[in-house]
């Protein structure tokens, strides 16, 4: 048989577009961290966590249930709202100072908790690309959908980038101390935690988180943290009660997620979004307020709701830079530099795991 036609056909089939696609695929891997864990046991633990929260005098729900595919989309919309200052303010800091971050650390593998769309991370990727050498990014998010979509876009925009993503919660990612997908020739790592997500943790959870960060990083490696600073109550209230109602939809979507995940029968029409600044505790609180007395079934449990009762779905604490710096230092995380926006609304803190 004449092989000429086959060779021509192969040459035609392997278009530049196909080669680009194959190249991108080779530079991308997304894993579910802890996939070997017993799924039945994991599901039972998640269900027990929800049941425990609903049984408290102040009913609560874990904020991680905001982030199904729809919730992740709504959060991206929130980040673009005019009232929601944190995203654009932190983006301004990173755009202006990412080069200083890269110069301070030298070439690094970037590991980001709660990466979302990775929009703000691009300033860091640009800065590290300019240093030369390998460009490696490890995004971690609970939503596989947004993780995959954002990674594919990054690969198109950064031809030398390698992405090794993980579908996981913060706790699971940080607990996996061997979490290095493959050997890398980069001399260091930087753990990135943007968006002031630290504010979603209670004081006790914050201490536990910093302990996990210390355990995750090797001596001499870096931690870049974004924190939302104290400001006026009016500005904070407006940021979490936007005029378009996107934050309200985001909050209520949690109930749809729980219905689908655990077979609950929450009726979103029975609840209303409520967010306010608790000045005493210096934290925004997001709640779902019950409009009519009724009961909700979740598995074999029923929960009574009275009119006006709330489920607390999130807190967002606001910080003082000096207090955060002192707390980091207690966990062997030495502050290297701190960058703020001109209004003093937000801060990015770079610290380094102490070398003993």
PDB file of C-alpha atoms in Angstrom, residues 5-164:
ATOM      1  CA  UNK A   5      -1.702   9.584   1.146  1.00  0.00           C
ATOM      2  CA  UNK A   6      -1.628   8.539   4.773  1.00  0.00           C
ATOM      3  CA  UNK A   7       1.293  10.844   5.479  1.00  0.00           C
ATOM      4  CA  UNK A   8      -0.493  13.735   3.781  1.00  0.00           C
ATOM      5  CA  UNK A   9      -3.667  13.042   5.688  1.00  0.00           C
ATOM      6  CA  UNK A  10      -1.732  13.017   8.962  1.00  0.00           C
ATOM      7  CA  UNK A  11      -0.041  16.298   8.088  1.00  0.00           C
ATOM      8  CA  UNK A  12      -3.382  17.913   7.294  1.00  0.00           C
ATOM      9  CA  UNK A  13      -4.981  16.520  10.454  1.00  0.00           C
ATOM     10  CA  UNK A  14      -2.322  17.912  12.757  1.00  0.00           C
ATOM     11  CA  UNK A  15      -3.252  21.551  12.392  1.00  0.00           C
ATOM     12  CA  UNK A  16      -1.623  24.311  14.479  1.00  0.00           C
ATOM     13  CA  UNK A  17      -4.876  24.540  16.424  1.00  0.00           C
ATOM     14  CA  UNK A  18      -4.687  20.852  17.308  1.00  0.00           C
ATOM     15  CA  UNK A  19      -1.051  21.143  18.320  1.00  0.00           C
ATOM     16  CA  UNK A  20      -1.897  24.109  20.557  1.00  0.00           C
ATOM     17  CA  UNK A  21      -4.682  22.086  22.156  1.00  0.00           C
ATOM     18  CA  UNK A  22      -2.390  19.110  22.763  1.00  0.00           C
ATOM     19  CA  UNK A  23       0.290  21.397  24.194  1.00  0.00           C
ATOM     20  CA  UNK A  24      -2.218  22.975  26.589  1.00  0.00           C
ATOM     21  CA  UNK A  25      -3.476  19.559  27.685  1.00  0.00           C
ATOM     22  CA  UNK A  26       0.077  18.463  28.484  1.00  0.00           C
ATOM     23  CA  UNK A  27       0.518  21.509  30.732  1.00  0.00           C
ATOM     24  CA  UNK A  28      -2.703  20.976  32.702  1.00  0.00           C
ATOM     25  CA  UNK A  29      -3.653  18.504  35.383  1.00  0.00           C
ATOM     26  CA  UNK A  30      -6.539  18.851  37.806  1.00  0.00           C
ATOM     27  CA  UNK A  31      -7.012  16.360  40.609  1.00  0.00           C
ATOM     28  CA  UNK A  32      -9.511  15.936  43.401  1.00  0.00           C
ATOM     29  CA  UNK A  33      -7.346  16.068  46.492  1.00  0.00           C
ATOM     30  CA  UNK A  34      -8.201  13.244  48.842  1.00  0.00           C
ATOM     31  CA  UNK A  35      -9.998  11.270  46.119  1.00  0.00           C
ATOM     32  CA  UNK A  36      -9.027   8.053  47.842  1.00  0.00           C
ATOM     33  CA  UNK A  37     -10.942   9.037  50.983  1.00  0.00           C
ATOM     34  CA  UNK A  38     -14.054   6.935  51.637  1.00  0.00           C
ATOM     35  CA  UNK A  39     -16.779   8.933  49.885  1.00  0.00           C
ATOM     36  CA  UNK A  40     -19.532   7.503  52.065  1.00  0.00           C
ATOM     37  CA  UNK A  41     -17.706   8.563  55.215  1.00  0.00           C
ATOM     38  CA  UNK A  42     -16.930  11.991  53.747  1.00  0.00           C
ATOM     39  CA  UNK A  43     -20.552  12.572  52.757  1.00  0.00           C
ATOM     40  CA  UNK A  44     -21.701  11.477  56.210  1.00  0.00           C
ATOM     41  CA  UNK A  45     -19.286  13.914  57.857  1.00  0.00           C
ATOM     42  CA  UNK A  46     -20.501  16.794  55.669  1.00  0.00           C
ATOM     43  CA  UNK A  47     -24.123  15.977  56.443  1.00  0.00           C
ATOM     44  CA  UNK A  48     -23.381  15.785  60.172  1.00  0.00           C
ATOM     45  CA  UNK A  49     -21.700  19.208  59.985  1.00  0.00           C
ATOM     46  CA  UNK A  50     -24.819  20.742  58.417  1.00  0.00           C
ATOM     47  CA  UNK A  51     -27.160  19.037  60.892  1.00  0.00           C
ATOM     48  CA  UNK A  52     -25.044  20.221  63.813  1.00  0.00           C
ATOM     49  CA  UNK A  53     -25.139  23.826  62.596  1.00  0.00           C
ATOM     50  CA  UNK A  54     -28.905  23.814  62.146  1.00  0.00           C
ATOM     51  CA  UNK A  55     -29.387  22.409  65.650  1.00  0.00           C
ATOM     52  CA  UNK A  56     -27.636  25.362  67.369  1.00  0.00           C
ATOM     53  CA  UNK A  57     -29.550  28.198  69.097  1.00  0.00           C
ATOM     54  CA  UNK A  58     -28.071  30.493  66.417  1.00  0.00           C
ATOM     55  CA  UNK A  59     -28.434  28.298  63.361  1.00  0.00           C
ATOM     56  CA  UNK A  60     -25.373  28.306  61.097  1.00  0.00           C
ATOM     57  CA  UNK A  61     -24.326  26.793  57.783  1.00  0.00           C
ATOM     58  CA  UNK A  62     -20.754  26.284  56.503  1.00  0.00           C
ATOM     59  CA  UNK A  63     -19.788  28.966  53.978  1.00  0.00           C
ATOM     60  CA  UNK A  64     -18.304  26.321  51.661  1.00  0.00           C
ATOM     61  CA  UNK A  65     -21.855  25.537  50.505  1.00  0.00           C
ATOM     62  CA  UNK A  66     -21.990  28.895  48.738  1.00  0.00           C
ATOM     63  CA  UNK A  67     -19.740  27.485  46.051  1.00  0.00           C
ATOM     64  CA  UNK A  68     -21.545  25.139  43.742  1.00  0.00           C
ATOM     65  CA  UNK A  69     -21.271  26.043  40.040  1.00  0.00           C
ATOM     66  CA  UNK A  70     -24.024  28.677  40.293  1.00  0.00           C
ATOM     67  CA  UNK A  71     -22.654  30.127  43.514  1.00  0.00           C
ATOM     68  CA  UNK A  72     -19.188  30.488  42.018  1.00  0.00           C
ATOM     69  CA  UNK A  73     -20.670  32.366  39.052  1.00  0.00           C
ATOM     70  CA  UNK A  74     -22.606  34.679  41.359  1.00  0.00           C
ATOM     71  CA  UNK A  75     -19.496  35.394  43.425  1.00  0.00           C
ATOM     72  CA  UNK A  76     -17.632  36.430  40.282  1.00  0.00           C
ATOM     73  CA  UNK A  77     -20.501  38.857  39.583  1.00  0.00           C
ATOM     74  CA  UNK A  78     -20.259  40.215  43.131  1.00  0.00           C
ATOM     75  CA  UNK A  79     -16.562  40.954  42.622  1.00  0.00           C
ATOM     76  CA  UNK A  80     -17.444  43.293  39.743  1.00  0.00           C
ATOM     77  CA  UNK A  81     -20.153  45.263  41.561  1.00  0.00           C
ATOM     78  CA  UNK A  82     -19.517  48.979  42.200  1.00  0.00           C
ATOM     79  CA  UNK A  83     -20.351  48.623  45.911  1.00  0.00           C
ATOM     80  CA  UNK A  84     -17.985  45.700  46.417  1.00  0.00           C
ATOM     81  CA  UNK A  85     -14.649  47.465  46.917  1.00  0.00           C
ATOM     82  CA  UNK A  86     -12.403  44.538  48.084  1.00  0.00           C
ATOM     83  CA  UNK A  87     -11.782  42.967  44.667  1.00  0.00           C
ATOM     84  CA  UNK A  88     -10.844  46.099  42.757  1.00  0.00           C
ATOM     85  CA  UNK A  89      -8.854  47.492  45.702  1.00  0.00           C
ATOM     86  CA  UNK A  90      -6.765  44.354  46.107  1.00  0.00           C
ATOM     87  CA  UNK A  91      -6.364  44.168  42.314  1.00  0.00           C
ATOM     88  CA  UNK A  92      -4.964  47.721  42.368  1.00  0.00           C
ATOM     89  CA  UNK A  93      -2.409  46.709  45.013  1.00  0.00           C
ATOM     90  CA  UNK A  94      -1.325  43.622  43.068  1.00  0.00           C
ATOM     91  CA  UNK A  95      -1.129  45.466  39.758  1.00  0.00           C
ATOM     92  CA  UNK A  96       1.083  48.109  41.336  1.00  0.00           C
ATOM     93  CA  UNK A  97       3.262  45.955  43.588  1.00  0.00           C
ATOM     94  CA  UNK A  98       3.420  42.446  42.057  1.00  0.00           C
ATOM     95  CA  UNK A  99       6.887  43.174  40.697  1.00  0.00           C
ATOM     96  CA  UNK A 100       8.052  44.026  44.231  1.00  0.00           C
ATOM     97  CA  UNK A 101       6.535  40.753  45.495  1.00  0.00           C
ATOM     98  CA  UNK A 102       8.393  38.764  42.814  1.00  0.00           C
ATOM     99  CA  UNK A 103      11.649  40.629  43.429  1.00  0.00           C
ATOM    100  CA  UNK A 104      11.376  39.888  47.165  1.00  0.00           C
ATOM    101  CA  UNK A 105      10.819  36.143  46.749  1.00  0.00           C
ATOM    102  CA  UNK A 106      12.669  35.328  43.536  1.00  0.00           C
ATOM    103  CA  UNK A 107      11.252  32.622  41.215  1.00  0.00           C
ATOM    104  CA  UNK A 108       8.450  30.712  42.956  1.00  0.00           C
ATOM    105  CA  UNK A 109       5.835  28.081  42.406  1.00  0.00           C
ATOM    106  CA  UNK A 110       2.514  29.777  43.213  1.00  0.00           C
ATOM    107  CA  UNK A 111      -0.004  27.777  45.274  1.00  0.00           C
ATOM    108  CA  UNK A 112      -3.309  29.626  45.644  1.00  0.00           C
ATOM    109  CA  UNK A 113      -6.110  28.783  48.064  1.00  0.00           C
ATOM    110  CA  UNK A 114      -9.599  29.633  46.776  1.00  0.00           C
ATOM    111  CA  UNK A 115      -8.317  30.585  43.340  1.00  0.00           C
ATOM    112  CA  UNK A 116     -11.723  31.163  41.693  1.00  0.00           C
ATOM    113  CA  UNK A 117     -11.275  32.794  38.286  1.00  0.00           C
ATOM    114  CA  UNK A 118      -7.583  33.607  39.056  1.00  0.00           C
ATOM    115  CA  UNK A 119      -8.138  37.118  37.685  1.00  0.00           C
ATOM    116  CA  UNK A 120      -6.056  38.954  40.289  1.00  0.00           C
ATOM    117  CA  UNK A 121      -3.388  36.255  40.169  1.00  0.00           C
ATOM    118  CA  UNK A 122      -2.475  37.341  36.641  1.00  0.00           C
ATOM    119  CA  UNK A 123      -0.536  40.310  38.009  1.00  0.00           C
ATOM    120  CA  UNK A 124       1.649  37.861  39.949  1.00  0.00           C
ATOM    121  CA  UNK A 125       2.036  35.522  36.969  1.00  0.00           C
ATOM    122  CA  UNK A 126       3.140  38.467  34.827  1.00  0.00           C
ATOM    123  CA  UNK A 127       5.717  39.494  37.433  1.00  0.00           C
ATOM    124  CA  UNK A 128       7.153  35.993  37.819  1.00  0.00           C
ATOM    125  CA  UNK A 129       7.209  35.456  34.062  1.00  0.00           C
ATOM    126  CA  UNK A 130       9.407  38.537  33.782  1.00  0.00           C
ATOM    127  CA  UNK A 131      11.903  36.943  36.181  1.00  0.00           C
ATOM    128  CA  UNK A 132      12.463  34.147  33.659  1.00  0.00           C
ATOM    129  CA  UNK A 133      12.616  30.438  34.391  1.00  0.00           C
ATOM    130  CA  UNK A 134       9.703  28.057  34.877  1.00  0.00           C
ATOM    131  CA  UNK A 135       6.181  29.363  35.487  1.00  0.00           C
ATOM    132  CA  UNK A 136       4.130  27.023  37.632  1.00  0.00           C
ATOM    133  CA  UNK A 137       0.721  27.593  39.244  1.00  0.00           C
ATOM    134  CA  UNK A 138      -1.198  25.351  41.649  1.00  0.00           C
ATOM    135  CA  UNK A 139      -4.760  26.709  42.027  1.00  0.00           C
ATOM    136  CA  UNK A 140      -6.989  25.142  44.696  1.00  0.00           C
ATOM    137  CA  UNK A 141     -10.758  25.602  44.693  1.00  0.00           C
ATOM    138  CA  UNK A 142     -13.874  23.686  45.745  1.00  0.00           C
ATOM    139  CA  UNK A 143     -15.480  24.219  42.318  1.00  0.00           C
ATOM    140  CA  UNK A 144     -14.054  21.959  39.612  1.00  0.00           C
ATOM    141  CA  UNK A 145     -15.990  23.913  36.966  1.00  0.00           C
ATOM    142  CA  UNK A 146     -14.449  27.306  37.657  1.00  0.00           C
ATOM    143  CA  UNK A 147     -11.042  25.726  38.314  1.00  0.00           C
ATOM    144  CA  UNK A 148     -11.038  24.043  34.909  1.00  0.00           C
ATOM    145  CA  UNK A 149     -12.383  27.038  32.981  1.00  0.00           C
ATOM    146  CA  UNK A 150      -9.916  29.494  34.522  1.00  0.00           C
ATOM    147  CA  UNK A 151      -6.969  27.110  34.069  1.00  0.00           C
ATOM    148  CA  UNK A 152      -7.682  26.617  30.375  1.00  0.00           C
ATOM    149  CA  UNK A 153      -7.854  30.369  29.817  1.00  0.00           C
ATOM    150  CA  UNK A 154      -4.564  30.871  31.654  1.00  0.00           C
ATOM    151  CA  UNK A 155      -2.862  28.248  29.485  1.00  0.00           C
ATOM    152  CA  UNK A 156      -3.997  30.098  26.375  1.00  0.00           C
ATOM    153  CA  UNK A 157      -2.656  33.400  27.691  1.00  0.00           C
ATOM    154  CA  UNK A 158       0.609  32.074  29.187  1.00  0.00           C
ATOM    155  CA  UNK A 159       2.249  29.670  26.696  1.00  0.00           C
ATOM    156  CA  UNK A 160       4.950  28.513  29.144  1.00  0.00           C
ATOM    157  CA  UNK A 161       2.695  28.112  32.175  1.00  0.00           C
ATOM    158  CA  UNK A 162       2.180  24.735  33.838  1.00  0.00           C
ATOM    159  CA  UNK A 163      -1.009  24.335  35.904  1.00  0.00           C
ATOM    160  CA  UNK A 164      -1.492  21.595  38.489  1.00  0.00           C
TER     161      UNK A 164
END
